[in-house]
Amino acid sequence: MNEVSDSLQLLIESLRLAKKFLLDTLEKSNLNLNIYTHLDADGLSSGAILGKTFLRKRIPFQIRVLKQLEKEEIIKLAKDAIDGAKFIIFSDFGSGQYLELINHFQLDEAQVPFLILDHHLPQEVSNKEDPNIEKIHQDSIPWHINPYFYGIDGSTEISGSGLCYLFSKIIDKKNVDLSPIALVGATGDIQNRGSNHSFTGINSYILKDAIEADLIDEVDDLSFSPIKPINEAIAYSNNINLPGLTGNSSTTLKFLKTIGILMENPDGNIRTLNDLTQSEKRDISSKIIEYALKYEIDPDIITQNLIINRYILKNEVVGSELHELKEFSKLLNSCGRSENASLGIAIGMGDRRIAYQKAQENLVEYRKKISNALNWIQKDGKIKEMDYIQYFYGEDVIADTMIGTIASMLNFDRSGIINNIKPIFGCSKRETKGVYKISARASNKVVAEGVNLSEAIRKALSLSNLDELGGGHPPAAGTVVPIDKIELFLKNCDKIIKEQRHITNDTK
């Protein structure tokens, strides 16, 4: 067996123990099953997979979607669980808060059983080589499942929904039909980071399940959105920066016309990537490479980002947001971040009527908010820089539920809005709680140079004498910070990032 197969086998053995723990506890005790999950695409996919699994198993359950699993929320959930006689599943979060969960759910006078299915770094763990990982694993069998326990990178090789899928498949092999939803979640967490945006690690095994079940097709395709008008898809792509075309749909339209690409179908509808023939796609590809060479852009960079592995959901309507993994994940993300998480859960569980129609309407409004936010940041020069980080405040324009999405989009932007060699920190105020929601992002290049945002945020919280929880992954992490401590926290983040980069440089 290879290393990935060995790790997967160890993970599956632990999931079997978790299944026994869950089903035995529910059988012996008169407990209500409650699922708590995160609001992003991976969290909603996780919740949908678990919901569908227990629905088929005829086990009553409730799903609740949370912005984040913070200390204040944990205290409330624990009290509610004790009063309501509950068994809790935490999906797509919980590892970064597992000590808090023990402290509040495992009291002498009341024991609330819970199960964590999470892919984030565990609390008090700084990276995947941390020696504490094995002890945490041994101390939390069978109620804590995390890929890092088995040498699997939770930031690239498996998502929260991937864990939930494997758990679901152990409960019943027929749940293999939920494999596409796991890949929707992985795509939402930008885990398609292999060659040509492919899946690696355990995600590749989940993809194999989906392909063998005839649920997904893997095709080579242009990297642009398959459902936007083709000129807009090219102009507003985050994958390629083409001077004169990027950000300018009118110029891109003229460019396509010179190639001979028709912009309307015979029925009068505007053409998208889905409507193009393979010959037309080849023409666009070759002309874009030609265009890039005129501007002395490295052809390898263009070809690496121009052609990708696209994953098509074979049972979904062609041209719909559900027909392709990336667009599906965007739809779910828009639901969760617009206080319509229930729509995303319903769609993930199979609703293609009322919930889907409402989600489409919601997506239109969500995209307007995203566009307005990005324009606002660009026009008003909202990005501030320190020596080693950059940051922006959402003010009254960017809600705390959207700050992570904006930070991610800025992180992948190559048009010069941000300094791509520094991590970006988005800060959105929650007035009612007196805190800022922090979402930090770093490019793969910055992470390769030693930056670990999960570790940086935790250390900065400690340096700032704050007891808030924080963490995530090396390229993406978050926390909350009291309003009056935000400047101190950011300064300490800058200090920690400086140390991380210097340590890496010293070891080269």
C-alpha positions as MATLAB code, in Angstrom:
seq = 'MNEVSDSLQLLIESLRLAKKFLLDTLEKSNLNLNIYTHLDADGLSSGAILGKTFLRKRIPFQIRVLKQLEKEEIIKLAKDAIDGAKFIIFSDFGSGQYLELINHFQLDEAQVPFLILDHHLPQEVSNKEDPNIEKIHQDSIPWHINPYFYGIDGSTEISGSGLCYLFSKIIDKKNVDLSPIALVGATGDIQNRGSNHSFTGINSYILKDAIEADLIDEVDDLSFSPIKPINEAIAYSNNINLPGLTGNSSTTLKFLKTIGILMENPDGNIRTLNDLTQSEKRDISSKIIEYALKYEIDPDIITQNLIINRYILKNEVVGSELHELKEFSKLLNSCGRSENASLGIAIGMGDRRIAYQKAQENLVEYRKKISNALNWIQKDGKIKEMDYIQYFYGEDVIADTMIGTIASMLNFDRSGIINNIKPIFGCSKRETKGVYKISARASNKVVAEGVNLSEAIRKALSLSNLDELGGGHPPAAGTVVPIDKIELFLKNCDKIIKEQRHITNDTK';
ca = [
       0.000    0.000    0.000;
       1.177    3.540   -0.636;
       1.360    6.244    2.019;
      -2.031    7.750    1.133;
      -3.692    4.315    1.210;
      -2.148    3.551    4.599;
      -3.338    6.877    6.012;
      -6.810    6.377    4.559;
      -7.051    2.924    6.124;
      -6.141    4.320    9.559;
      -8.714    7.077    9.130;
     -11.403    4.578    8.124;
     -10.669    2.411   11.172;
     -11.188    5.455   13.414;
     -14.387    6.351   11.583;
     -15.697    2.839   12.267;
     -15.078    3.396   15.976;
     -16.838    6.771   15.729;
     -19.819    5.140   14.018;
     -20.084    2.542   16.794;
     -19.770    5.254   19.442;
     -22.554    7.304   17.853;
     -25.018    4.497   17.104;
     -24.456    2.681   20.411;
     -24.934    5.898   22.385;
     -28.130    6.779   20.516;
     -29.472    3.245   20.999;
     -28.751    3.133   24.742;
     -29.807    6.681   25.583;
     -32.882    8.687   24.760;
     -30.881   11.525   23.190;
     -31.752   13.961   20.412;
     -29.200   14.088   17.587;
     -28.098   17.635   16.745;
     -25.631   18.612   14.014;
     -23.768   21.916   14.211;
     -21.879   22.987   11.121;
     -20.155   25.996    9.567;
     -21.809   28.434    7.157;
     -19.368   28.168    4.222;
     -19.695   25.784    1.262;
     -17.717   23.051    3.008;
     -19.757   23.397    6.194;
     -23.084   23.305    4.352;
     -21.911   20.320    2.294;
     -20.905   18.598    5.543;
     -24.301   19.267    7.095;
     -26.119   18.112    3.971;
     -24.186   14.835    3.821;
     -24.858   14.076    7.479;
     -28.490   15.113    7.137;
     -29.057   12.853    4.138;
     -27.274    9.994    5.903;
     -29.441   10.128    9.012;
     -32.601   10.743    6.993;
     -31.945    7.493    5.136;
     -31.113    5.770    8.420;
     -34.396    7.078    9.860;
     -32.599    8.693   12.766;
     -34.300   11.980   13.758;
     -31.924   14.947   13.695;
     -31.711   18.722   13.613;
     -29.108   20.824   11.789;
     -27.993   24.237   12.946;
     -25.543   26.428   11.023;
     -23.163   28.706   12.936;
     -20.943   31.602   11.880;
     -18.147   30.124   13.981;
     -17.649   28.045   17.082;
     -16.568   30.740   19.533;
     -16.272   30.520   23.338;
     -19.506   32.371   24.011;
     -21.347   30.119   21.560;
     -19.872   26.956   23.089;
     -21.142   27.921   26.561;
     -24.661   28.472   25.169;
     -24.602   25.217   23.194;
     -23.442   23.232   26.214;
     -26.248   24.550   28.422;
     -28.783   23.878   25.685;
     -27.415   20.353   25.144;
     -27.592   19.506   28.845;
     -31.151   20.811   29.140;
     -32.259   19.138   25.914;
     -30.584   15.717   26.331;
     -28.592   15.871   23.106;
     -25.884   14.041   21.215;
     -23.921   16.642   19.237;
     -21.989   16.285   15.983;
     -19.667   19.168   15.112;
     -18.784   19.202   11.418;
     -16.201   21.451    9.737;
     -15.254   22.911   13.092;
     -14.603   21.634   16.608;
     -10.954   20.579   16.409;
      -9.742   24.120   16.968;
     -12.022   24.320   20.004;
     -11.870   20.736   21.318;
     -10.477   21.682   24.750;
     -13.287   24.195   25.225;
     -15.794   21.533   24.217;
     -14.371   19.141   26.807;
     -14.463   21.848   29.483;
     -18.112   22.731   28.878;
     -19.655   19.486   27.603;
     -17.950   17.030   29.954;
     -18.872   18.412   33.381;
     -18.896   16.297   36.539;
     -22.614   16.849   36.967;
     -23.530   16.387   33.283;
     -21.871   14.538   30.423;
     -22.941   15.541   26.905;
     -21.638   13.084   24.280;
     -20.313   14.674   21.105;
     -18.451   13.766   17.920;
     -16.080   16.063   16.007;
     -15.621   15.613   12.240;
     -13.211   18.404   11.341;
     -10.209   18.999    9.080;
      -8.718   22.107   10.733;
      -5.602   22.039   12.906;
      -6.512   20.978   16.470;
      -6.359   23.467   19.318;
      -2.779   24.098   20.532;
      -1.316   22.463   17.401;
       0.794   24.761   15.225;
       1.435   22.584   12.153;
       1.093   19.056   10.797;
       4.490   18.034   12.236;
       3.557   19.101   15.773;
       4.448   16.273   18.225;
       1.281   16.989   20.261;
      -0.935   15.602   17.504;
      -0.531   11.943   18.459;
      -1.319   12.566   22.134;
      -4.441   14.558   21.226;
      -5.477   11.700   18.953;
      -5.041    9.026   21.607;
      -6.804   11.103   24.255;
      -9.840   11.752   22.047;
     -10.672    8.329   20.596;
     -13.435    7.676   19.446;
     -15.114   11.097   19.520;
     -12.621   13.237   17.587;
     -11.843   12.590   13.918;
      -9.222   14.809   12.290;
      -7.024   14.067    9.238;
      -3.877   15.384   10.915;
      -4.066   12.418   13.322;
      -3.227   10.159   10.369;
      -0.617   12.304    8.595;
      -3.171   13.734    6.162;
      -3.037   17.463    5.402;
      -6.464   18.900    6.186;
      -5.788   22.076    4.225;
      -5.239   20.326    0.870;
      -6.064   16.599    0.968;
      -9.502   16.378    2.577;
     -12.212   18.802    3.656;
     -14.794   18.684    6.419;
     -17.372   17.389    3.963;
     -14.869   14.765    2.805;
     -14.657   13.442    6.365;
     -18.445   13.483    6.660;
     -18.706   11.577    3.375;
     -16.302    8.856    4.520;
     -18.258    8.611    7.784;
     -21.516    8.406    5.824;
     -20.140    5.695    3.563;
     -19.121    3.635    6.607;
     -22.670    3.924    7.941;
     -24.000    2.678    4.581;
     -22.045    1.993    1.371;
     -25.035    3.186   -0.651;
     -24.143    6.717    0.429;
     -21.472    6.737   -2.282;
     -23.969    8.896   -4.182;
     -23.072   11.724   -1.756;
     -19.469   11.817   -3.017;
     -20.114   14.787   -5.365;
     -21.317   16.894   -2.423;
     -18.051   16.140   -0.595;
     -16.152   17.425   -3.634;
     -18.354   20.531   -3.751;
     -17.203   21.231   -0.197;
     -13.562   20.547   -1.044;
     -13.814   22.919   -4.008;
     -15.342   25.582   -1.784;
     -12.283   25.256    0.478;
     -10.037   25.585   -2.609;
      -8.605   22.097   -2.206;
      -8.399   21.472   -5.958;
      -4.754   22.597   -5.875;
      -3.110   19.776   -7.777;
      -1.886   20.045  -11.352;
      -4.475   21.876  -13.494;
      -6.718   22.404  -10.438;
      -7.041   18.675   -9.756;
      -7.702   16.903   -6.457;
      -4.977   15.178   -4.462;
      -4.740   12.972   -1.380;
      -7.980   11.573    0.035;
      -9.986   13.924   -2.186;
      -8.705   11.957   -5.198;
     -10.138    8.765   -3.650;
     -13.488   10.474   -3.167;
     -13.342   11.613   -6.799;
     -12.668    8.017   -7.840;
     -15.821    6.957   -5.974;
     -17.844    9.611   -7.816;
     -16.459    8.693  -11.240;
     -16.943    4.943  -10.717;
     -20.525    5.609   -9.607;
     -21.027    7.498  -12.899;
     -21.829   10.724  -11.031;
     -18.974   12.972  -12.172;
     -17.037   13.472  -15.399;
     -13.501   14.871  -15.290;
     -12.732   16.918  -18.414;
      -9.996   19.253  -19.640;
     -11.462   22.692  -20.209;
     -10.717   26.401  -20.293;
     -10.470   27.784  -16.773;
     -13.180   30.435  -17.157;
     -16.648   30.373  -15.609;
     -18.849   27.996  -17.628;
     -22.075   29.940  -17.012;
     -21.163   33.617  -17.511;
     -21.196   35.288  -20.961;
     -17.866   34.216  -22.425;
     -16.434   37.754  -22.695;
     -17.260   38.428  -19.035;
     -15.925   35.020  -18.003;
     -12.531   35.860  -19.523;
     -12.462   39.491  -18.397;
     -13.272   38.736  -14.786;
     -11.329   35.510  -14.329;
      -9.081   35.305  -11.268;
      -6.912   32.670  -12.919;
      -5.239   34.767  -15.610;
      -4.226   38.420  -15.764;
      -4.199   39.667  -19.379;
      -3.325   43.373  -19.761;
      -6.087   45.162  -21.653;
      -8.537   42.273  -21.347;
      -8.696   41.556  -17.619;
     -11.379   43.717  -16.046;
     -12.639   44.968  -19.419;
     -15.495   42.929  -20.886;
     -15.957   45.306  -23.851;
     -12.372   44.900  -25.039;
     -12.627   41.162  -24.462;
     -15.773   41.092  -26.600;
     -13.848   42.722  -29.473;
     -11.003   40.247  -28.963;
     -13.411   37.310  -29.301;
     -15.010   38.770  -32.419;
     -11.606   39.002  -34.121;
     -11.232   35.257  -33.526;
     -14.644   34.655  -35.072;
     -16.443   33.604  -31.896;
     -20.185   34.223  -32.152;
     -21.648   35.736  -28.988;
     -25.242   34.554  -29.441;
     -26.832   31.149  -29.872;
     -29.421   30.678  -32.642;
     -32.151   31.184  -30.019;
     -30.739   34.627  -29.198;
     -29.291   33.703  -25.804;
     -25.805   34.939  -24.946;
     -23.214   32.184  -25.310;
     -21.244   30.807  -22.382;
     -18.291   28.444  -22.197;
     -20.781   25.567  -22.067;
     -22.064   26.572  -25.505;
     -18.687   26.605  -27.274;
     -17.452   23.789  -29.492;
     -14.090   22.156  -28.807;
     -12.756   23.852  -31.935;
     -13.820   27.271  -30.628;
     -12.206   26.554  -27.265;
      -8.946   25.604  -29.011;
      -9.072   28.852  -30.998;
      -9.567   30.919  -27.833;
      -6.769   29.046  -26.072;
      -4.217   29.568  -28.852;
      -5.132   33.249  -29.312;
      -4.856   33.947  -25.577;
      -1.381   32.377  -25.546;
      -0.442   34.526  -28.564;
      -1.814   37.610  -26.834;
       0.114   36.834  -23.647;
       3.386   36.412  -25.530;
       3.010   39.934  -26.941;
       3.091   41.194  -23.365;
       6.063   38.936  -22.550;
       4.042   36.908  -20.061;
       5.664   33.573  -19.241;
       3.837   31.046  -21.466;
       4.159   28.369  -18.763;
       2.164   30.552  -16.348;
      -0.539   31.037  -18.956;
      -0.811   27.372  -19.950;
      -0.832   26.249  -16.299;
      -3.773   28.529  -15.555;
      -5.593   28.396  -18.881;
      -6.476   24.692  -18.991;
      -7.912   23.013  -15.899;
      -9.577   19.803  -14.802;
     -13.270   20.610  -14.733;
     -15.627   18.366  -12.798;
     -19.096   17.917  -14.248;
     -22.009   16.554  -12.208;
     -23.657   14.277  -14.735;
     -27.128   14.226  -13.165;
     -27.497   18.013  -13.037;
     -28.889   20.321  -15.723;
     -26.272   21.563  -18.205;
     -25.692   25.289  -17.747;
     -27.044   25.362  -14.200;
     -24.969   26.347  -11.177;
     -25.177   22.721  -10.044;
     -23.627   21.228  -13.185;
     -20.032   22.020  -12.204;
     -18.302   21.727   -8.827;
     -16.944   25.261   -8.620;
     -20.234   26.949   -9.486;
     -22.098   24.605   -7.127;
     -19.748   25.571   -4.293;
     -20.255   29.269   -5.046;
     -24.019   28.805   -4.817;
     -23.760   27.118   -1.415;
     -21.299   29.711   -0.158;
     -23.663   32.521   -1.151;
     -26.467   30.842    0.813;
     -24.422   30.505    3.977;
     -22.992   33.996    3.838;
     -26.353   35.650    3.157;
     -28.156   34.190    6.177;
     -29.877   31.636    3.942;
     -27.920   28.583    5.056;
     -31.037   26.394    5.155;
     -31.332   26.751    1.375;
     -27.788   25.449    0.944;
     -28.433   22.485    3.224;
     -31.637   21.649    1.341;
     -29.888   21.828   -2.047;
     -27.041   19.651   -0.791;
     -29.635   17.116    0.357;
     -31.243   17.077   -3.083;
     -33.867   19.849   -3.306;
     -33.930   21.079   -6.914;
     -37.175   23.034   -6.763;
     -38.124   25.687   -4.205;
     -34.791   25.850   -2.341;
     -32.801   25.929   -5.579;
     -34.959   28.668   -7.101;
     -34.634   30.814   -3.976;
     -30.881   30.184   -3.877;
     -30.547   31.386   -7.480;
     -32.315   34.620   -6.569;
     -30.121   34.966   -3.503;
     -26.997   34.407   -5.615;
     -27.822   37.401   -7.817;
     -28.043   39.694   -4.789;
     -24.959   38.168   -3.195;
     -22.881   38.778   -6.327;
     -23.984   42.406   -6.344;
     -22.757   42.781   -2.762;
     -19.436   41.144   -3.635;
     -19.007   43.387   -6.676;
     -19.860   46.506   -4.674;
     -17.413   45.497   -1.944;
     -14.546   44.918   -4.385;
     -15.238   48.194   -6.197;
     -15.359   50.013   -2.859;
     -12.008   48.587   -1.802;
     -10.404   49.457   -5.150;
     -11.705   52.984   -5.527;
     -11.151   54.144   -1.990;
      -7.746   52.616   -1.322;
      -8.887   50.718    1.733;
      -5.900   48.351    1.861;
      -3.412   49.353    4.567;
       0.078   47.869    4.842;
       2.398   47.035    7.702;
       5.881   45.630    7.186;
       4.777   42.010    6.814;
       0.978   42.024    6.543;
      -1.761   44.075    4.901;
      -5.293   44.573    6.146;
      -8.620   46.267    5.503;
     -11.728   47.121    7.512;
     -15.141   46.183    6.166;
     -16.706   49.286    7.752;
     -20.437   49.365    6.950;
     -19.968   47.799    3.497;
     -18.752   44.241    4.164;
     -20.650   42.055    6.640;
     -18.777   39.697    8.937;
     -20.244   36.729    7.043;
     -18.680   37.999    3.803;
     -15.292   39.213    5.036;
     -13.660   35.813    4.442;
     -14.929   35.644    0.864;
     -13.604   39.133    0.094;
     -10.233   38.322    1.688;
     -10.017   35.140   -0.420;
     -10.863   36.970   -3.635;
      -8.276   39.652   -2.909;
      -5.719   36.964   -2.108;
      -6.167   35.441   -5.565;
      -6.322   38.787   -7.358;
      -3.420   39.553   -9.679;
      -4.488   43.000  -10.890;
      -2.506   44.914   -8.288;
      -5.224   45.672   -5.716;
      -3.093   44.062   -3.003;
       0.558   43.225   -2.426;
       0.670   39.494   -3.219;
       3.786   38.829   -1.149;
       2.006   39.670    2.112;
      -0.912   37.922    3.861;
      -4.187   39.860    3.790;
      -6.311   40.350    6.933;
      -9.976   41.320    6.586;
     -11.640   42.897    9.643;
     -15.411   43.272    9.912;
     -17.100   44.748   12.970;
     -19.821   42.924   14.894;
     -21.303   45.880   16.727;
     -23.643   43.855   18.924;
     -20.779   41.782   20.329;
     -18.122   44.498   20.414;
     -15.650   42.530   18.313;
     -14.054   42.390   14.887;
     -14.360   39.180   12.862;
     -10.919   38.498   11.400;
     -10.343   36.476    8.231;
      -6.743   36.065    7.075;
      -5.518   34.609    3.778;
      -2.088   33.913    2.258;
      -1.046   32.683   -1.181;
       0.611   29.296   -1.698;
       3.887   31.111   -2.396;
       3.717   32.988    0.914;
       2.896   29.769    2.804;
       5.817   28.027    1.081;
       8.040   30.763    2.505;
       7.093   29.766    6.035;
       3.936   31.726    6.824;
       1.384   29.808    8.897;
      -1.691   31.952    9.536;
      -3.285   29.495   11.956;
      -0.205   29.601   14.161;
       0.258   33.367   13.677;
      -3.281   34.182   14.792;
      -3.073   31.973   17.872;
       0.280   33.463   18.906;
      -0.935   37.017   18.242;
      -3.985   36.395   20.442;
      -1.705   35.204   23.220;
       0.684   38.152   22.813;
      -2.311   40.490   22.949;
      -3.498   38.849   26.197;
      -6.731   37.726   24.548;
      -8.404   34.418   25.363;
     -10.468   34.213   22.176;
     -10.199   31.053   20.083;
      -8.550   31.205   16.691;
      -6.918   29.092   14.015;
      -7.663   27.226   10.799;
      -5.034   26.318    8.204;
      -1.637   27.790    7.224;
      -3.147   29.655    4.206;
      -6.503   30.551    5.774;
      -7.398   31.268    9.377;
      -9.610   33.458   11.526;
     -10.703   34.639   14.945;
     -12.575   37.447   16.688;
     -10.886   40.361   18.473;
     -12.364   42.991   20.824;
     -12.775   46.328   19.053;
     -10.386   48.143   21.388;
      -7.654   45.511   20.823;
      -7.662   45.368   17.029;
      -4.599   47.575   16.453;
      -2.550   45.666   19.021;
      -3.627   42.351   17.524;
      -2.666   43.371   13.975;
       0.718   44.660   15.165;
       1.344   41.331   16.861;
       0.300   39.457   13.709;
       2.845   41.536   11.786;
       5.481   40.640   14.374;
       4.733   36.901   14.229;
       4.686   36.821   10.410;
       8.073   38.567   10.421;
       9.441   35.866   12.734;
       7.997   33.087   10.573;
       9.587   34.458    7.412;
      12.948   35.082    9.074;
      13.052   31.583   10.570;
      12.430   30.101    7.124;
      15.081   32.291    5.496;
      17.594   31.354    8.196;
      17.082   27.651    7.541;
      17.564   27.901    3.788;
];
